[in-house]
Amino acid sequence: MKFYYTLLLFLAVSWCTQAQHTLSGTVQSAANTPLDGAHIHVAQWHGTSLPDGYYEIHNITKGTQRVVISYIGYKTLDTIINFNRDVTLNAILQPNTTQLEEVVLVDTTVSQHTARKQRLSAEIIEQYSNATLGDALKEIAGVYTLKTGTTIVKPVINGLHSSRVPVISNNVRLEDQQWGMEHAPNLDINSAGSISVIKGANALQYGGDAIGGLVLIEPKKVRTDTLIGKTIVTGNSNGRGGGVTTSLHKGNTKGWVWNVNGTLKYMGDRETPDYILSNTGNREANAAGSIQYLGDTYDLGASYSFYNATIGIATATHIGNNVDLVRAINNGTPSVIKPFTYTINAPKQEVQHHLAKLEYNQTLQNNASLNAEYAFQLNRRKEFDLRRGNLKATPALDLTLITHSAQANWKQQKNNTTLKAGLSTLLQSNEASPDTGIRPLIPNYNKIDAGAYAIASHRFTNSFSAEAGIRYDFSYVDASKFYQKTRWNSLGYNGVFDNFITADFGTQWLTAPEFTYHNVSASLGVRKQLSSVLDIMGNAGLAMRNPNPSELFSDGLHHANGTIELGNLGLEKERALKLSATVLKRGDVFTFEATPYLNSINNFIYLQPTAAEVTIRGSFPVYSYRQTNALLAGIDATTQWKPTQRIQHTLNFAYVYGENTTDGVPVIDMPPLNITNTLRYTVPQWHSLFLELRSEAVFSQTRYPDYNFFVAVPQDGELISTLADVSTPPEGYHLFHFGSGVQFNLGKMQTAVNLSVHNIFNTSYRDYLNRQRLYTDEAGRNIQLQVKFNY
């Protein structure tokens, strides 16, 4: 720790001694459409615009500098700017075929956006081409991962995950069985043009339940008359496989534009430093495409994506009896280790997700615009267990989730004021196949959602702006579910929820639970520019989240993790009040950003290990949904230091303190303190060579509740009560990673070759937020070779 405090002090001193500036802004066409990939040069500094046209270039020295912005098919902007402070340059480029002069808007006033949006760079997205969305988001300070094995990964923002962190893909909220902990986002990261994270409940346009934050996935947009493509081939040593992804984009300023993308992944068993993680291979075959017509004042588009994955679940997580269960948990050695194979057997998941969307955008008078869209999602999830005989090929869980959603959004920009308002609705049904022969973990249910929001932002002065919003949501859920009478009584439902019972089937009740919710969410944010390089943002958000069907109705074995999960019909909606502040210091050599936050959540829902249960399948830990009041507090910080033009250091720091204020114990499953240091050396003159060394330090989580339980284990003909230690977190770990790459021309193609090594020293470790940590280590060293062709 002393090292990190010393490093922070050193960086802070450096920050105070430098005086350099940042150029930022947007690049758009004359039709006000963002230009993705425009090149911005300021003397020896350069950058590229994102899909929404936004760009930032740091570390520009004080004084007069020449600024050049270029884009294929457009006249180059060439101007001179005197940098005595940070400068915002919004450029509108004209097509080459016209003789009009460029229009340059120079704006140094504070942004109206009061919530900090953090983006992943295109390089990071491509680096994780053969990984998952959750893996890539971990590059942002304050974002951790909740994993089930090596392939099922979902983001954790400020200690919260799942339905508290909605993922919005192409302006559509991804739906998947209501986001159980083992349900990762069904999304191919290669179809994303940009990926952003908004922390806090400040995104009312997308829903009022984003208690933890929001992940925004936007498709690639090319708004110039060109045809471009990209292919990435990736090979990995750990898993002995790889993937290939390719895409084509036809852009235009008017008329037809289209995009297509396809990805294949093929991986075998992963390996720890000491053994094979048997049955952990995965397959993916994904496709996505869109077509859009751009008119003078409107555009009409349609898009479709298909995600198809088969995921092996480590055999060691499925235990035969109490003896094996206690031995696996307490001894730290997997019960099953087999030779490497590409074969994926049960237990496994087969997931298919279809998403289709129609969208219409209309530009109105008085700088107003209207958006209307309809989306359809079909999610098929089959989970296969270790079964025998005729049932061997029959899934133990077979769910079909169908979602229809529609929304309309209106926006107007007038002088220093921006107004937004909208309506949304959703119809959803889940069908659990009766052919499995097993009572489904999630029952049949129907759900209706409707919501409305209004947001206003205003710039009061050149250095102060504010934003306020409010949203109302209505939700109705009805289900049809069988309960064993013994389970019904043990959960305490007898005499409490008798009104849900509709029929008596001997040993079972047939029930029809119904729930109705009315929620009001709100946000308030301010932004003050204290100087040309220092901004401070403050946000307060009230969010409400209803219990999802998984939390209400779960009743049975969750095959992805080998645990029995029990829902709770008595759960009430969560209410969260989050306060946060962001200090943003932009510098030419040193930048600094810190976001402390405080999140008070009433009726916080969590999954608690409570016992072990023996079934005809074996012995499994039982996890039950509970509710309490919780307080989450923490800080995310990131710095960038560039002492020379070739050397850059990046530091990410995140800490979260979670307290169950009702019981006076820590909150379970909070991410431990984690610090990442990245040192990068670049030589732009030699094929854009970069060499990167990364240190990832994850400390042991010392604040955790004791939810251990005792299991009856037979010894010498007697049943002995034996402790199953499911609570103690694993030790902290420190990993080192290496990355490098070069770029060169291969014919008419721009080619990049990247070589990286993850976990250089092949360190053995277990992560607290991997739900399979009770049984197996994490994967060991992985060498990745990646070749990218741009054409």
XYZ file of N, CA and C in Angstrom, residues 381-558:
534
model
N -33.416 -20.114 -23.676
C -32.369 -20.575 -22.760
C -32.634 -22.020 -22.379
N -31.655 -22.875 -22.674
C -31.724 -24.270 -22.256
C -30.508 -24.567 -21.375
N -30.759 -25.143 -20.211
C -29.675 -25.526 -19.308
C -29.745 -27.034 -19.103
N -28.631 -27.701 -19.428
C -28.572 -29.161 -19.376
C -27.844 -29.608 -18.107
N -28.443 -30.561 -17.419
C -27.866 -31.094 -16.193
C -27.315 -32.492 -16.474
N -26.604 -33.042 -15.492
C -26.099 -34.410 -15.615
C -27.269 -35.362 -15.400
N -27.838 -35.851 -16.518
C -28.992 -36.744 -16.429
C -28.658 -38.067 -17.121
N -29.421 -39.074 -16.835
C -29.148 -40.404 -17.367
C -30.303 -40.885 -18.230
N -30.030 -41.966 -19.022
C -31.056 -42.631 -19.794
C -31.668 -41.737 -20.858
N -32.995 -41.845 -21.006
C -33.695 -41.101 -22.047
C -33.681 -39.592 -21.814
N -33.403 -39.186 -20.584
C -33.412 -37.757 -20.269
C -32.050 -37.093 -20.485
N -31.053 -37.885 -20.947
C -29.695 -37.355 -21.071
C -29.624 -36.137 -21.990
N -30.412 -36.147 -23.084
C -30.389 -35.040 -24.045
C -31.508 -34.037 -23.811
N -32.242 -34.200 -22.720
C -33.355 -33.288 -22.433
C -32.884 -32.210 -21.463
N -33.112 -30.935 -21.800
C -32.668 -29.878 -20.878
C -33.425 -29.951 -19.559
N -32.739 -29.587 -18.497
C -33.382 -29.537 -17.185
C -34.121 -28.219 -16.983
N -33.771 -27.229 -17.804
C -34.449 -25.935 -17.769
C -34.600 -25.462 -19.202
N -35.791 -25.098 -19.599
C -36.069 -24.697 -20.979
C -37.025 -23.507 -20.933
N -36.486 -22.307 -21.116
C -37.277 -21.086 -20.990
C -37.315 -20.328 -22.310
N -38.470 -19.750 -22.598
C -38.631 -18.875 -23.766
C -39.187 -17.545 -23.285
N -38.401 -16.495 -23.474
C -38.790 -15.155 -23.028
C -39.028 -14.281 -24.255
N -40.249 -13.761 -24.386
C -40.616 -12.905 -25.524
C -40.935 -11.511 -24.991
N -40.329 -10.497 -25.627
C -40.516 -9.117 -25.167
C -40.835 -8.210 -26.343
N -41.942 -7.487 -26.242
C -42.275 -6.417 -27.184
C -42.111 -5.093 -26.430
N -41.413 -4.162 -27.030
C -41.255 -2.849 -26.381
C -41.382 -1.746 -27.412
N -41.874 -0.608 -26.982
C -42.014 0.558 -27.862
C -41.744 1.812 -27.043
N -41.199 2.816 -27.714
C -40.942 4.078 -27.026
C -40.963 5.233 -28.009
N -41.255 6.394 -27.488
C -41.230 7.626 -28.280
C -40.516 8.691 -27.458
N -39.586 9.411 -28.105
C -38.801 10.427 -27.413
C -38.831 11.738 -28.192
N -38.986 12.828 -27.484
C -38.992 14.165 -28.079
C -37.877 14.987 -27.446
N -37.188 15.775 -28.263
C -36.082 16.577 -27.759
C -36.076 17.937 -28.460
N -35.813 18.989 -27.696
C -35.709 20.330 -28.277
C -34.550 21.078 -27.637
N -33.766 21.716 -28.497
C -32.642 22.537 -28.055
C -32.967 23.986 -28.376
N -33.021 24.830 -27.368
C -33.342 26.236 -27.581
C -32.430 27.093 -26.726
N -31.573 27.835 -27.401
C -30.577 28.672 -26.712
C -29.787 27.822 -25.723
N -29.885 28.109 -24.454
C -29.108 27.383 -23.450
C -29.915 26.302 -22.726
N -31.050 25.943 -23.304
C -31.929 24.984 -22.650
C -32.188 23.784 -23.559
N -32.126 22.597 -22.968
C -32.473 21.372 -23.672
C -33.592 20.671 -22.917
N -34.659 20.340 -23.641
C -35.796 19.642 -23.046
C -35.942 18.284 -23.698
N -36.209 17.255 -22.877
C -36.448 15.905 -23.388
C -37.642 15.310 -22.648
N -38.441 14.550 -23.376
C -39.583 13.867 -22.765
C -39.873 12.611 -23.575
N -40.517 11.644 -22.942
C -40.783 10.416 -23.676
C -41.731 9.489 -22.952
N -42.211 8.488 -23.719
C -43.103 7.444 -23.219
C -42.510 6.102 -23.604
N -42.754 5.088 -22.782
C -42.290 3.735 -23.118
C -43.280 2.714 -22.587
N -43.320 1.566 -23.242
C -44.172 0.473 -22.792
C -43.524 -0.845 -23.143
N -43.879 -1.893 -22.409
C -43.274 -3.216 -22.612
C -44.299 -4.293 -22.273
N -44.354 -5.307 -23.124
C -45.164 -6.509 -22.874
C -44.218 -7.694 -22.920
N -44.239 -8.513 -21.881
C -43.282 -9.620 -21.803
C -43.973 -10.872 -21.282
N -43.566 -12.020 -21.850
C -44.083 -13.298 -21.356
C -42.950 -14.303 -21.303
N -42.943 -15.113 -20.268
C -41.956 -16.180 -20.112
C -42.690 -17.509 -20.059
N -42.215 -18.460 -20.868
C -42.815 -19.782 -20.888
C -41.772 -20.818 -20.512
N -42.054 -21.579 -19.479
C -41.171 -22.663 -19.043
C -41.701 -23.971 -19.608
N -40.883 -24.638 -20.424
C -41.335 -25.865 -21.075
C -41.624 -26.947 -20.043
N -42.797 -27.607 -20.159
C -43.116 -28.702 -19.226
C -42.420 -30.005 -19.605
N -41.738 -30.044 -20.771
C -41.130 -31.288 -21.249
C -39.826 -31.641 -20.526
N -39.351 -30.755 -19.655
C -38.098 -31.038 -18.958
C -38.265 -32.137 -17.910
N -39.494 -32.335 -17.424
C -39.723 -33.318 -16.370
C -39.316 -32.812 -14.998
N -38.958 -31.532 -14.893
C -38.522 -30.935 -13.626
C -39.314 -29.646 -13.406
N -39.692 -29.384 -12.167
C -40.363 -28.127 -11.872
C -39.412 -26.976 -12.212
N -39.846 -26.050 -13.080
C -38.907 -25.020 -13.573
C -38.451 -24.069 -12.482
N -37.170 -23.626 -12.600
C -36.621 -22.654 -11.657
C -37.401 -21.347 -11.736
N -37.717 -20.894 -12.974
C -38.513 -19.683 -13.205
C -39.825 -20.118 -13.857
N -40.977 -19.736 -13.317
C -42.254 -20.225 -13.853
C -42.736 -19.416 -15.049
N -43.901 -19.803 -15.584
C -44.559 -18.974 -16.583
C -45.007 -17.673 -15.922
N -44.797 -16.570 -16.629
C -45.298 -15.292 -16.103
C -45.500 -14.312 -17.245
N -46.319 -13.299 -16.987
C -46.527 -12.186 -17.916
C -46.212 -10.890 -17.181
N -45.734 -9.918 -17.952
C -45.345 -8.655 -17.346
C -45.730 -7.497 -18.264
N -46.246 -6.433 -17.663
C -46.591 -5.209 -18.398
C -45.895 -4.038 -17.721
N -45.160 -3.257 -18.501
C -44.508 -2.048 -17.990
C -44.968 -0.845 -18.798
N -45.080 0.301 -18.158
C -45.343 1.560 -18.858
C -44.662 2.680 -18.089
N -44.096 3.635 -18.812
C -43.385 4.707 -18.129
C -43.397 5.999 -18.914
N -43.138 7.101 -18.222
C -43.041 8.420 -18.854
C -41.986 9.229 -18.112
N -41.251 10.077 -18.864
C -40.196 10.858 -18.221
C -40.122 12.251 -18.841
N -39.509 13.163 -18.106
C -39.222 14.514 -18.613
C -37.912 14.975 -17.984
N -37.040 15.544 -18.823
C -35.718 15.997 -18.376
C -35.463 17.393 -18.950
N -34.958 18.270 -18.117
C -34.602 19.626 -18.569
C -33.185 19.942 -18.113
N -32.390 20.488 -19.026
C -31.046 20.940 -18.666
C -30.859 22.365 -19.171
N -30.136 23.160 -18.402
C -29.995 24.576 -18.734
C -28.608 25.065 -18.336
N -28.001 25.856 -19.226
C -26.727 26.498 -18.910
C -27.018 27.909 -18.416
N -26.810 28.131 -17.123
C -27.144 29.420 -16.512
C -26.090 30.470 -16.828
N -24.828 30.055 -16.784
C -23.729 30.955 -17.142
C -22.731 30.157 -17.968
N -21.674 30.783 -18.414
C -20.658 30.071 -19.179
C -19.941 29.009 -18.360
N -20.123 29.060 -17.030
C -19.398 28.102 -16.188
C -20.312 27.274 -15.298
N -21.621 27.425 -15.435
C -22.514 26.685 -14.543
C -23.737 26.188 -15.306
N -24.040 24.901 -15.161
C -25.231 24.321 -15.776
C -25.853 23.334 -14.801
N -27.131 23.023 -15.047
C -27.856 22.107 -14.162
C -28.823 21.277 -14.986
N -29.184 20.123 -14.435
C -30.106 19.218 -15.119
C -31.020 18.578 -14.085
N -32.309 18.455 -14.412
C -33.266 17.828 -13.497
C -34.213 16.966 -14.315
N -34.645 15.859 -13.719
C -35.552 14.955 -14.427
C -36.433 14.195 -13.463
N -37.554 13.717 -13.986
C -38.474 12.914 -13.178
C -39.093 11.848 -14.076
N -39.405 10.692 -13.486
C -39.955 9.585 -14.257
C -40.965 8.824 -13.408
N -42.035 8.374 -14.070
C -43.028 7.510 -13.409
C -43.079 6.190 -14.164
N -43.121 5.061 -13.405
C -43.206 3.730 -14.011
C -44.291 2.911 -13.333
N -45.053 2.220 -14.168
C -46.059 1.261 -13.694
C -45.637 -0.125 -14.149
N -45.823 -1.125 -13.272
C -45.444 -2.489 -13.632
C -46.439 -3.471 -13.028
N -46.790 -4.477 -13.817
C -47.711 -5.519 -13.360
C -47.142 -6.881 -13.759
N -47.118 -7.819 -12.809
C -46.598 -9.163 -13.052
C -47.600 -10.180 -12.540
N -47.917 -11.171 -13.364
C -48.717 -12.302 -12.888
C -48.049 -13.586 -13.343
N -48.075 -14.599 -12.476
C -47.356 -15.844 -12.742
C -48.264 -17.031 -12.474
N -47.841 -18.188 -12.950
C -48.513 -19.452 -12.672
C -47.438 -20.434 -12.230
N -47.556 -20.938 -10.997
C -46.441 -21.717 -10.460
C -46.931 -22.772 -9.472
N -46.336 -23.965 -9.564
C -46.581 -25.029 -8.595
C -45.577 -24.905 -7.447
N -46.041 -25.100 -6.228
C -45.165 -25.162 -5.056
C -45.399 -26.492 -4.344
N -44.334 -27.208 -3.993
C -44.470 -28.326 -3.085
C -45.019 -27.798 -1.755
N -45.998 -28.514 -1.191
C -46.591 -28.022 0.058
C -45.552 -27.944 1.179
N -44.575 -28.864 1.160
C -43.533 -28.804 2.193
C -42.680 -27.548 2.023
N -42.359 -27.196 0.752
C -41.591 -25.973 0.498
C -42.412 -24.743 0.861
N -43.688 -24.761 0.479
C -44.586 -23.636 0.772
C -44.610 -23.354 2.279
N -44.686 -24.414 3.067
C -44.741 -24.232 4.524
C -43.378 -23.793 5.075
N -42.274 -24.396 4.556
C -40.948 -24.051 5.090
C -40.577 -22.609 4.772
N -41.112 -22.068 3.688
C -40.840 -20.666 3.345
C -41.735 -19.702 4.122
N -42.669 -20.235 4.911
C -43.529 -19.383 5.726
C -44.676 -18.769 4.955
N -45.054 -19.367 3.826
C -46.123 -18.797 3.002
C -47.513 -19.196 3.505
N -47.603 -20.301 4.260
C -48.903 -20.790 4.706
C -49.587 -19.747 5.584
N -50.806 -19.366 5.193
C -51.549 -18.362 5.933
C -51.199 -16.944 5.568
N -50.115 -16.748 4.800
C -49.686 -15.403 4.394
C -50.073 -15.125 2.942
N -49.826 -16.104 2.079
C -50.121 -15.914 0.657
C -51.168 -16.920 0.177
N -52.101 -17.297 1.045
C -53.143 -18.250 0.654
C -54.008 -17.713 -0.487
N -54.084 -16.397 -0.615
C -54.889 -15.819 -1.700
C -54.297 -16.106 -3.078
N -53.033 -16.547 -3.136
C -52.422 -16.904 -4.426
C -52.781 -18.326 -4.857
N -53.265 -19.180 -3.946
C -53.532 -20.588 -4.254
C -54.812 -20.701 -5.080
N -54.694 -21.438 -6.209
C -55.851 -21.603 -7.096
C -56.310 -23.046 -7.199
N -55.445 -24.023 -6.836
C -55.873 -25.427 -6.937
C -54.984 -26.287 -6.050
N -55.534 -27.435 -5.638
C -54.819 -28.384 -4.785
C -54.501 -29.634 -5.599
N -53.209 -29.949 -5.780
C -52.787 -31.119 -6.541
C -52.081 -32.115 -5.611
N -52.709 -32.443 -4.518
C -52.142 -33.417 -3.588
C -50.970 -32.875 -2.815
N -49.757 -33.184 -3.277
C -48.555 -32.706 -2.581
C -48.150 -31.300 -3.013
N -48.874 -30.710 -3.983
C -48.491 -29.395 -4.505
C -49.678 -28.434 -4.502
N -49.353 -27.169 -4.378
C -50.314 -26.088 -4.614
C -50.051 -25.503 -6.000
N -51.142 -25.237 -6.728
C -51.015 -24.410 -7.933
C -51.358 -22.988 -7.533
N -50.450 -22.061 -7.811
C -50.646 -20.675 -7.374
C -50.631 -19.726 -8.567
N -51.208 -18.537 -8.374
C -51.220 -17.485 -9.406
C -50.873 -16.148 -8.737
N -49.601 -15.947 -8.375
C -49.210 -14.677 -7.717
C -49.361 -13.493 -8.665
N -49.799 -12.354 -8.147
C -49.902 -11.109 -8.915
C -49.273 -9.977 -8.105
N -48.546 -9.107 -8.811
C -47.908 -7.963 -8.148
C -48.068 -6.718 -9.023
N -48.376 -5.586 -8.383
C -48.496 -4.299 -9.079
C -47.600 -3.269 -8.378
N -46.866 -2.507 -9.176
C -45.929 -1.523 -8.618
C -46.140 -0.158 -9.285
N -46.013 0.901 -8.486
C -46.000 2.275 -8.987
C -44.723 2.921 -8.451
N -43.871 3.371 -9.340
C -42.570 3.918 -8.932
C -42.375 5.333 -9.461
N -41.764 6.182 -8.665
C -41.380 7.536 -9.081
C -39.876 7.686 -8.870
N -39.164 8.054 -9.909
C -37.716 8.246 -9.841
C -37.389 9.684 -10.244
N -36.276 10.166 -9.773
C -35.912 11.558 -10.062
C -34.408 11.720 -10.005
N -33.916 12.756 -10.664
C -32.484 13.050 -10.609
C -32.268 14.549 -10.679
N -31.189 14.984 -10.075
C -30.817 16.399 -10.093
C -29.295 16.468 -10.172
N -28.787 17.241 -11.120
C -27.345 17.342 -11.277
C -26.913 18.756 -11.582
N -25.715 19.100 -11.148
C -25.144 20.420 -11.436
C -23.707 20.230 -11.900
N -23.220 21.175 -12.690
C -21.835 21.154 -13.168
C -21.265 22.558 -13.109
N -20.124 22.690 -12.470
C -19.488 23.989 -12.320
C -18.061 23.917 -12.844
N -17.744 24.851 -13.730
C -16.381 24.926 -14.238
C -15.618 25.901 -13.348
N -14.731 25.343 -12.535
C -13.994 26.166 -11.586
C -12.854 26.917 -12.249
N -12.302 26.314 -13.294
C -11.260 26.983 -14.069
C -11.264 26.371 -15.456
N -10.359 26.798 -16.291
C -10.341 26.268 -17.657
C -9.999 24.791 -17.699
N -9.459 24.249 -16.599
C -9.059 22.848 -16.611
C -9.717 22.032 -15.500
N -10.569 22.652 -14.714
C -11.120 21.953 -13.555
C -12.639 22.093 -13.520
N -13.331 20.946 -13.563
C -14.790 20.879 -13.471
C -15.162 20.071 -12.243
N -16.306 20.422 -11.665
C -16.867 19.613 -10.587
C -18.330 19.369 -10.904
N -18.762 18.118 -10.738
C -20.137 17.722 -11.006
C -20.726 17.084 -9.760
N -21.969 17.397 -9.470
C -22.663 16.789 -8.342
C -24.001 16.247 -8.802
N -24.350 15.052 -8.326
C -25.593 14.430 -8.753
C -26.295 13.775 -7.571
N -27.623 13.880 -7.571
C -28.461 13.173 -6.605
C -29.528 12.428 -7.392
N -29.715 11.161 -7.085
C -30.673 10.360 -7.836
C -31.523 9.506 -6.916
N -32.836 9.509 -7.149
C -33.762 8.620 -6.449
C -34.205 7.555 -7.443
N -33.952 6.285 -7.128
C -34.296 5.192 -8.040
C -35.090 4.134 -7.289
N -35.991 3.477 -8.009
C -36.788 2.392 -7.430
C -36.729 1.192 -8.359
N -36.511 0.004 -7.762
C -36.422 -1.226 -8.569
C -37.347 -2.283 -7.970
N -38.159 -2.863 -8.832
C -39.070 -3.914 -8.380
C -38.320 -5.241 -8.275
N -38.741 -6.151 -7.374
C -38.151 -7.494 -7.377
C -38.414 -8.151 -8.735
N -37.394 -8.775 -9.308
C -37.603 -9.405 -10.607
C -38.120 -10.832 -10.418
N -38.626 -11.461 -11.474
C -39.204 -12.813 -11.336
C -38.239 -13.823 -10.740
N -36.938 -13.682 -11.004
C -35.969 -14.600 -10.424
C -35.965 -14.468 -8.904
N -36.020 -13.234 -8.412
C -35.985 -13.007 -6.970
C -37.298 -13.404 -6.304
N -38.399 -13.282 -7.029
C -39.703 -13.617 -6.450
C -39.989 -15.118 -6.471
N -39.677 -15.787 -7.588
C -40.231 -17.113 -7.829
C -39.216 -18.254 -7.850
N -37.910 -17.981 -7.837
C -36.916 -19.066 -7.981
C -37.218 -20.188 -6.986
N -37.130 -21.414 -7.478
C -37.440 -22.561 -6.627
C -36.846 -23.803 -7.275
N -35.570 -24.051 -7.017
C -34.980 -25.261 -7.568
C -33.494 -25.090 -7.823
N -32.961 -26.054 -8.586
C -31.523 -26.103 -8.845
C -31.149 -25.167 -9.982
N -30.178 -24.265 -9.704
C -29.634 -23.406 -10.759
C -28.432 -24.133 -11.335
